[in-house]
Amino acid sequence: MLNPDNTFTATVLGLPRIGPNRELKRATEAYWAGRLDAAGLHEVARELRTAQLTQVRDAGLDSVPVGTFSYYDQVLDTAVLLGALPERVLGISDELDRYFAAARGNAEVAPLEMTKWFDTNYHYLVPELSAETEFSLHPEKPLAELEEALALGVPARPVIVGPITFLELAKSVDGSNLLDRLPDLLPLYEQLLGLLAAAGAKWVQIDEPSLVTDLSETELAVVHTAYRRLAELSARPAILVASYFGRLGAALPVLAETGIEGIAVDLVAGGDADVVAARSITDKLIVAGVVDGHNIWRVDPDHALPRLTDLRNAGVTVAVSSSCSLLHVPYSLKPETDLEPRLRSWLAFGNEKLAEIVLLATALHRGEEAVAGGLDIARTAVLDRKADRRLHVQAVRDRLAGLDADAIRRAPADERRVLQQERLHLPLLPTTTIGSYPQTGRIRVARAELRKGGIDRAEYDARMRAEIAEVVALQEEIGLDVLVHGEPERNDMVQYFAEQLDGFAATANGWVQSYGTRCVRPPIVYGDVVRPAVMTVEWITYAQSLTAKPVKGMLTGPVTILAWSFIRDDQPPADTARQIALAIRDETVDLEAAGIGIIQVDEPALRELLPLRKADQAAYLEWAVDAFRLSTSGVADATQIHTHLCYSEFGEVIGAIAGLDADVTSIEAARSHMEVLDDLNAAGFDLGVGPGVYDIHSPRVPGTEEIENSLALALKAVPAERLWVNPDCGLKTRRTDEVTASLRNLVAAARSLR
Ligand code: GLN
Ligand code: ZN
């Protein structure tokens, strides 16, 4: 039961850890390279935590999450905590090296698999468990971080990943049902709670984001058992079960029936459903996530405050919080001095969100008068954003209104195939690549020199043209049938387009951890999207001028651009997707007019945006497919549209792939041994398909015979007339010698099968 003397009013669910200037990334990579020892790495980490905890405390949060720091990933940390690292790394005696071996592998051992953390662009490491895994508690990290925070005078709330989420996210290596292992885990959690209480923790946060997914009755019963039992423990901190990334739905009453003291609900991603249900929970602390932890917009007090007051007036004890961990937004707006001031005033990054939370909590608990000035600034910014004309470009809206919602190619696919073949004269089993070629040292040097002003734009362009010429010559020499320009001019497949489109802004230091030491800097879509000029035509036509073979125009699709950006929260994502689609459509039409016969529109993120709840998935797939078709249906039937999808387990999206109606789809398939082709067939897919015949994630060069075997396997599922031959994905991260050798074998294999 909630003790009225032990509550709090303002918090966040977690903090970023890579460092405001990516200090942890640099130190970790220095450690890997042998330039920094373990003590040095620990010292950098400790300094980052100390500075952050002090800052968060000074911002005015009266409960501060600790333990969301990680050297790599919080799920891996949980596997360490529970003694659940895979057997193969246990021989490594050094603790830190064992940890990093599990994360990234080494010469002897393969790493854990990595996958998307719910619907974010963060990736976690997938624990490998079985019926035999022997769990054991290793509480050193949470205890040390708690002690460190308490010594700083921080009202620390240790955060741990909960048992349900841990088991739901793990991979069962023996096919056993992992939830059956809950009885073996609960004693360890009980032990840990006791230790945390003894060390001075008043609250503990147990993260259970899996509770926002569809759970069966059995799973809900397991949730109930777990938290009823943990709540029964006598010497323990108050328990806050934190959900995020969606609505709790049926899991909320289940948690409410247990003796835990607090529940965190995501009122941004989850909408209002949980607010309504939470009204009756008056014996717990409801931690209301009203400040978006997953996006960068300034909170609208007139949206957040009424919901908070509604709960409070219903008799609920309320704390104000971020909707999820601040891991998913950049640290601070402070370095963003180049952002246009008006746009900047609409934004809140991590530090600014702390201030928003304290502002809302004060308004809620002490009345709006107490923070009238702050609320005024927030309201003015929100109004200013609404009124900005760039958010409403009538010409774009009129054009979209005039286009059919379900844009379709003129002729059906089989008629298009004939027209395209007349134009392209491709051999059976055409060979091609996915787009990028190795990002060489030369390319990186040129980009750095351009940034520093060492070379001008003309010199940079000349160097990129030289790269293109080299890649085209290499492909001709290898004997590929459909060439690419190699994408040397693109820093990133989304940012490159965002930089050229109106309605997008880029940040200077807006880094967000994607996994381990890898960070991304997502662009911000703030307004209606307009393509002021052609974006790729010059590069592609230059490449085409060097060869008689067809060169593919290479574009990123609307869903992927959306998925890898911070998106508008003032209109449905579907509307933004359609605007981006229109810009891409215009580019395809311009490429076609410039004589390009094949255009590839990449959608590697199609699967990623799939909603967590089944009930929301069909609507998403419908607008995602529509956006893709809008972007690709402006061209003539004789122009061949390709797409590239970047994952082999399609699951729920398999049906949507046929809906894309791309003439040719290249997909990752090597690791799943072409199984994806059967899934495509089962879904009625009958278009051109290029299942990747080798895995580009590894430096290994596949032999000709191995590729022939893959193709033979593919031919069992797909007639030769529809089959393309290509690697799994872009070649950007590989070395030129590996690529050359692999592609020679690929061409040889295709020729021998013809
Ligand atoms: N065309 C891109 C490339 O080849 C596709 C990248 C991707 O699938 N993520 O790099
Ligand atoms: Zn790919």
PDB file of C-alpha atoms in Angstrom, residues 94 96 203 330 369 394 421 524 588 628 647 725 731:
ATOM      1  CA  ASP A  94      37.704 -10.700 -17.248  1.00  0.00           C
ATOM      2  CA  LEU A  96      34.249  -6.450 -18.752  1.00  0.00           C
ATOM      3  CA  TRP A 203      11.507   3.011  -4.298  1.00  0.00           C
ATOM      4  CA  PRO A 330      19.130  13.897 -27.522  1.00  0.00           C
ATOM      5  CA  GLU A 369      -0.018  30.744 -10.508  1.00  0.00           C
ATOM      6  CA  GLN A 394      -1.547  24.624 -49.261  1.00  0.00           C
ATOM      7  CA  GLN A 421      11.863  -6.528 -70.672  1.00  0.00           C
ATOM      8  CA  ILE A 524      13.241  16.487 -37.456  1.00  0.00           C
ATOM      9  CA  THR A 588      11.067   9.164 -59.652  1.00  0.00           C
ATOM     10  CA  PHE A 628       4.980   3.470 -50.962  1.00  0.00           C
ATOM     11  CA  TYR A 647      14.921  -8.339 -42.650  1.00  0.00           C
ATOM     12  CA  VAL A 725      20.540 -12.442 -58.000  1.00  0.00           C
ATOM     13  CA  LEU A 731      27.856  -3.059 -49.286  1.00  0.00           C
TER      14      LEU A 731
END
